[in-house]
Every structure is written in C-alpha cells, then in structure tokens.
PDB file of C-alpha atoms in Angstrom:
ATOM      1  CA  UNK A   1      24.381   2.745 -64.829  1.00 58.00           C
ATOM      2  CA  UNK A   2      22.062   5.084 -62.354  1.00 72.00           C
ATOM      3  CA  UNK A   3      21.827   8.420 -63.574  1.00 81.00           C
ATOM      4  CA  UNK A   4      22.549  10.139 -60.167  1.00 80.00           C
ATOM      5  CA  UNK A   5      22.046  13.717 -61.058  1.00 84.00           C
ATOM      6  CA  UNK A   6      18.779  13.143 -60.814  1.00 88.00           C
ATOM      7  CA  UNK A   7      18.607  13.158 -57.305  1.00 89.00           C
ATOM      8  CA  UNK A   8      20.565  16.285 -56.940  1.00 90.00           C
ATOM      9  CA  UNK A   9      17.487  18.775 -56.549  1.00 91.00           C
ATOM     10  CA  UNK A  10      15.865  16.087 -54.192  1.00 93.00           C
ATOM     11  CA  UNK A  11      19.708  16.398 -52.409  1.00 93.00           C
ATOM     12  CA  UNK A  12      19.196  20.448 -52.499  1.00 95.00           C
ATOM     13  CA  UNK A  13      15.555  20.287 -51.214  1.00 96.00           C
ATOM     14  CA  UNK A  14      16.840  18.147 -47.846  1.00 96.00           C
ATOM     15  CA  UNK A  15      19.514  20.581 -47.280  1.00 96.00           C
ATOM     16  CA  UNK A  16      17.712  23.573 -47.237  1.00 97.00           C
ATOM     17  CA  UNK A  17      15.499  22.246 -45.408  1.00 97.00           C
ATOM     18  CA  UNK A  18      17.621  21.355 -42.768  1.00 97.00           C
ATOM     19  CA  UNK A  19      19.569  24.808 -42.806  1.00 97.00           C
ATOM     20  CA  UNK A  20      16.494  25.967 -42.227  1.00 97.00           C
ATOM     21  CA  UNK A  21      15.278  23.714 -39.830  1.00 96.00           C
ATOM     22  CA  UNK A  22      18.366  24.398 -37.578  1.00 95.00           C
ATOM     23  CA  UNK A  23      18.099  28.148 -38.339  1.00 96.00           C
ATOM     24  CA  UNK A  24      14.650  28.244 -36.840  1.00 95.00           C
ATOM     25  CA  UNK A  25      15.662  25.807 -33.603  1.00 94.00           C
ATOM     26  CA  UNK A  26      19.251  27.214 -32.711  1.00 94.00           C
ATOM     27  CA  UNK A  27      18.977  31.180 -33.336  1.00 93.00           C
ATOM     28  CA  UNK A  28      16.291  31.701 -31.050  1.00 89.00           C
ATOM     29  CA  UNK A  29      18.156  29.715 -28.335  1.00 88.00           C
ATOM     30  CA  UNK A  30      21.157  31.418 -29.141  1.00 89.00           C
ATOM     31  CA  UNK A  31      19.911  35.331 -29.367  1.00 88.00           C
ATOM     32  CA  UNK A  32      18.451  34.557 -26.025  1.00 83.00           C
ATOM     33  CA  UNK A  33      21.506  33.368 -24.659  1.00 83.00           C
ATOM     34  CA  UNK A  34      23.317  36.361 -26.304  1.00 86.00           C
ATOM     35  CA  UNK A  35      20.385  39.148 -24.513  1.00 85.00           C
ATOM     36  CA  UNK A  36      20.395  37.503 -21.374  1.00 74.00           C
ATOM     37  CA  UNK A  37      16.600  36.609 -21.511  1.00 70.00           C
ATOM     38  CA  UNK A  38      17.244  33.117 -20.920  1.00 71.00           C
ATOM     39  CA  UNK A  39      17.115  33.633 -17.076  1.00 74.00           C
ATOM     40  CA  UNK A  40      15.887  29.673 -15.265  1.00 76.00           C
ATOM     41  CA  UNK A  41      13.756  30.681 -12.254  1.00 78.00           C
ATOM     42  CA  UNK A  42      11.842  28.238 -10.111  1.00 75.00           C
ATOM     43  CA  UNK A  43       9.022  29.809 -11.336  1.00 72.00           C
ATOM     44  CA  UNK A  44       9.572  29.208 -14.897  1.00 70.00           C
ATOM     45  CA  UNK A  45      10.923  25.341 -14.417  1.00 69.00           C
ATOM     46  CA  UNK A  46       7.350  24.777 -12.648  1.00 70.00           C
ATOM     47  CA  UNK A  47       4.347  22.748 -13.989  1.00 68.00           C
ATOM     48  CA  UNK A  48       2.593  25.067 -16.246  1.00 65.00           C
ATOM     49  CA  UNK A  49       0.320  22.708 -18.096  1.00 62.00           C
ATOM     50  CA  UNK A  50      -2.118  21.489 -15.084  1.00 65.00           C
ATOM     51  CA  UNK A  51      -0.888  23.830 -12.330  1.00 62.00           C
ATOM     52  CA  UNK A  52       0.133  21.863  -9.227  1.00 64.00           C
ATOM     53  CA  UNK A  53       3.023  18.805  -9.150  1.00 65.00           C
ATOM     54  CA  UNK A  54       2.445  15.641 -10.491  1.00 63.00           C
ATOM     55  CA  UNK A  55       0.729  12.674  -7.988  1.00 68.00           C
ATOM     56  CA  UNK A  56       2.468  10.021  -9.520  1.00 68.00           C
ATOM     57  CA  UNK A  57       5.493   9.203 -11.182  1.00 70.00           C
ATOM     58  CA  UNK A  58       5.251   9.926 -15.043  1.00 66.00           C
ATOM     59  CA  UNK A  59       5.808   6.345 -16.323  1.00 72.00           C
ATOM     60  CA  UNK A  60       3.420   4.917 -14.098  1.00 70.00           C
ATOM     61  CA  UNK A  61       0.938   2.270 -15.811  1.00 74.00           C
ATOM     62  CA  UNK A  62      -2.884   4.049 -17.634  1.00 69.00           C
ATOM     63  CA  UNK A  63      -6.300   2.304 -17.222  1.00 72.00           C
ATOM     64  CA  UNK A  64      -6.933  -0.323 -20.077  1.00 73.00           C
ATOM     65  CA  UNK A  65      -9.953   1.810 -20.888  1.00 74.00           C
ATOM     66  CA  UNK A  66      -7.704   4.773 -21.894  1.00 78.00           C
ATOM     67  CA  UNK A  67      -6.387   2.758 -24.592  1.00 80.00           C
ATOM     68  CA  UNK A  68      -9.976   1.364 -25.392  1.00 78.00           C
ATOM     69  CA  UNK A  69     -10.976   4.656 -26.030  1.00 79.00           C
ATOM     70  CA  UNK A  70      -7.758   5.304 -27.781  1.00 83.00           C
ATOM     71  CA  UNK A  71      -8.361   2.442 -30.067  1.00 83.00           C
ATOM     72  CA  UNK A  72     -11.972   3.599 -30.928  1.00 83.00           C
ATOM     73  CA  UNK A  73     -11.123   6.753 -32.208  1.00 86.00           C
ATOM     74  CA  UNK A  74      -8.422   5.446 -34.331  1.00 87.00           C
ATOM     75  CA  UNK A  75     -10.874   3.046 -36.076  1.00 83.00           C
ATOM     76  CA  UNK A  76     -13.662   5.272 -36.266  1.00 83.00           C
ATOM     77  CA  UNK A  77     -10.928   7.945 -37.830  1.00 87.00           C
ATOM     78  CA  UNK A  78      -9.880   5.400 -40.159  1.00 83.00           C
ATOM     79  CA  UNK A  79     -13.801   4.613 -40.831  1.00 84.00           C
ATOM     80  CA  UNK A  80     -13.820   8.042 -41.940  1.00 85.00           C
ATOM     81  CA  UNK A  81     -10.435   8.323 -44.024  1.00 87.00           C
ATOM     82  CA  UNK A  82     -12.343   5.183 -45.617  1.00 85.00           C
ATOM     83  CA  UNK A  83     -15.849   7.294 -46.525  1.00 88.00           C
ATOM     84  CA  UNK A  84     -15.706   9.939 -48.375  1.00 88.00           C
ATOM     85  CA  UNK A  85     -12.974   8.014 -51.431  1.00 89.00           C
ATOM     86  CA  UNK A  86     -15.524   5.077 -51.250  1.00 89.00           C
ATOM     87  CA  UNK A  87     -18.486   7.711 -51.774  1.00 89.00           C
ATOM     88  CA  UNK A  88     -16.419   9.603 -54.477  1.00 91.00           C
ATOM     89  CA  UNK A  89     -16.079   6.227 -56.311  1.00 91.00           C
ATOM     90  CA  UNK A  90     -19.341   4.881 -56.031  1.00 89.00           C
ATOM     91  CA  UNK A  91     -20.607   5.187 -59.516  1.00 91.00           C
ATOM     92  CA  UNK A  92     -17.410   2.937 -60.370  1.00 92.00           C
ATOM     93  CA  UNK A  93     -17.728   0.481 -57.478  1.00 90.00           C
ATOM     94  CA  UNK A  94     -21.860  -0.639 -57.759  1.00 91.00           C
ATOM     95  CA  UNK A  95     -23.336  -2.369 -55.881  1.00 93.00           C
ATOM     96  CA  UNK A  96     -20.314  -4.758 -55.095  1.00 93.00           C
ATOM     97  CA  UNK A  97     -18.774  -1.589 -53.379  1.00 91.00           C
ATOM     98  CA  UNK A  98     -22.002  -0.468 -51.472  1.00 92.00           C
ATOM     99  CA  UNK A  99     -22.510  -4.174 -50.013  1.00 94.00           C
ATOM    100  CA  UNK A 100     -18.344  -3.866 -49.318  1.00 92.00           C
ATOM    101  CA  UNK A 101     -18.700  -0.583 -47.027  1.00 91.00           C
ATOM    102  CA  UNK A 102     -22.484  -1.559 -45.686  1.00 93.00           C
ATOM    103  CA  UNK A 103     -20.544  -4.413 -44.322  1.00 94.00           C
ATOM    104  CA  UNK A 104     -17.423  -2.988 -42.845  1.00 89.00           C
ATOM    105  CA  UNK A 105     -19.778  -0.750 -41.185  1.00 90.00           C
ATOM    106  CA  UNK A 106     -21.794  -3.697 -39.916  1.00 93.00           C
ATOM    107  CA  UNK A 107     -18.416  -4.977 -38.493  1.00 90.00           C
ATOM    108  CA  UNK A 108     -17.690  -1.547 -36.895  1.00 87.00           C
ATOM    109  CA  UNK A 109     -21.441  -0.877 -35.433  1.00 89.00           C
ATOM    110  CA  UNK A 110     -21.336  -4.735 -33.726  1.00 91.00           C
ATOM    111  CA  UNK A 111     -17.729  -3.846 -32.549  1.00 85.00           C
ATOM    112  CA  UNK A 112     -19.246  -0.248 -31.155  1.00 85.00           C
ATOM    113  CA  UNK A 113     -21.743  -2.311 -29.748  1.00 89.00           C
ATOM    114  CA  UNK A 114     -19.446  -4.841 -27.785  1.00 87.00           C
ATOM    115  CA  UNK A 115     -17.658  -2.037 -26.393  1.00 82.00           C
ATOM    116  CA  UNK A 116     -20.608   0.073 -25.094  1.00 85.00           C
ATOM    117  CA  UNK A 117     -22.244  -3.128 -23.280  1.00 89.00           C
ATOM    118  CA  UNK A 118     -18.957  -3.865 -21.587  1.00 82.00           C
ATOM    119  CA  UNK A 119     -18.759  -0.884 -20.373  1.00 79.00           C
ATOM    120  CA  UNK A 120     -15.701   0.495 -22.535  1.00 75.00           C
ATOM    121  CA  UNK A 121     -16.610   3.499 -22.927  1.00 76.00           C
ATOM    122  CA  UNK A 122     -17.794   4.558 -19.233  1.00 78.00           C
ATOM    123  CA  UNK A 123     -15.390   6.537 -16.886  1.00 72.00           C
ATOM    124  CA  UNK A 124     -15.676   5.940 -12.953  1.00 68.00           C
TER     125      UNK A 124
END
C-alpha cells in the first residue's frame, strides 16, 4: 500500500502557498476598497501603456514576419540553453560531441541564412 504521509509536507507547502498567494492578491484589493482609494475615473480606465486609443481591434490578425522573428529568437534561445551544458561536458563528449554541436550550428547558420535572404528579418 502507498505510504501517503509522505506527501503531507508537499500538501503543507501548496497550501501555504496559496494562503499566501491569495493574501498578497485580495488584501490589497480589499484595504483599498475599505480606504476609499479605489476611486474608477476616466482618466485612470485610459490607455496608459502607448498613450492614445487603439487603431484596430485587439484580436485583429499580426504580420507572418512577427512570428518569424518570434520563432528566431526562440531557436537561437534554445541554441543557447544548448551551449554552455555542451561546453561544460566537452571533455566527456570528444570529438563525437564537438562534430554533434558544429553541426546543429551548421543547421541553424543555413536556417539564419534562408531567413535573411528572404527577407525575414526586414521591417517595411
């Protein structure tokens, strides 16, 4: 049979944490309620992030290129997740591990290349 009180500090752990959790979303919503500093003006309901309204609707379809780009950085970010525990381990790996990465990053570099001759990577 499982032995179940072994789970009971992992158990403990999640509900602190989500006492705490709550604690840190709902009291500061509710002690503003409760001082009267939660006051809506159409000042404070405006767009604050670029400064003027919106053009568009907000679910209107991006440029292919944004996701291009997007798509880039995540392989080039994984690239370098992939770097430094191949360099760490290279005593261990050889050769065999320094041919491995020379050609992933042959793969990358011609993919790189693809996009920069289309044009991926070029804003109008």
């Amino acid at each position: 049979m499982i032995d179940l009180e072994q789970y009971l500090p992992i158990l403990l752990f999640l509900g602190v944490a989500l006492a705490i959790s709550c604690v840190f979303v709902f009291l500061p919503m509710g002690v503003s309620r409760l001082t009267g500093t939660h006051n809506p003006t159409a000042e404070k309901l405006s767009e604050y992030e670029c400064g003027f309204p919106a053009f568009e609707e907000p679910r209107s379809q991006f440029d292919v290129r944004f996701y291009l780009v997007a798509i880039s950085f995540i392989i080039f970010d994984l690239e370098a997740s992939f770097l430094f525990p191949w360099a760490v381990s290279l005593d261990e790996t050889g050769w065999t591990g320094w041919l491995a990465m020379m050609s992933f990053l042959g793969i990358l570099a011609i993919g790189l290349t693809y996009e920069w001759k289309k044009g991926a990577l070029e804003w109008e």
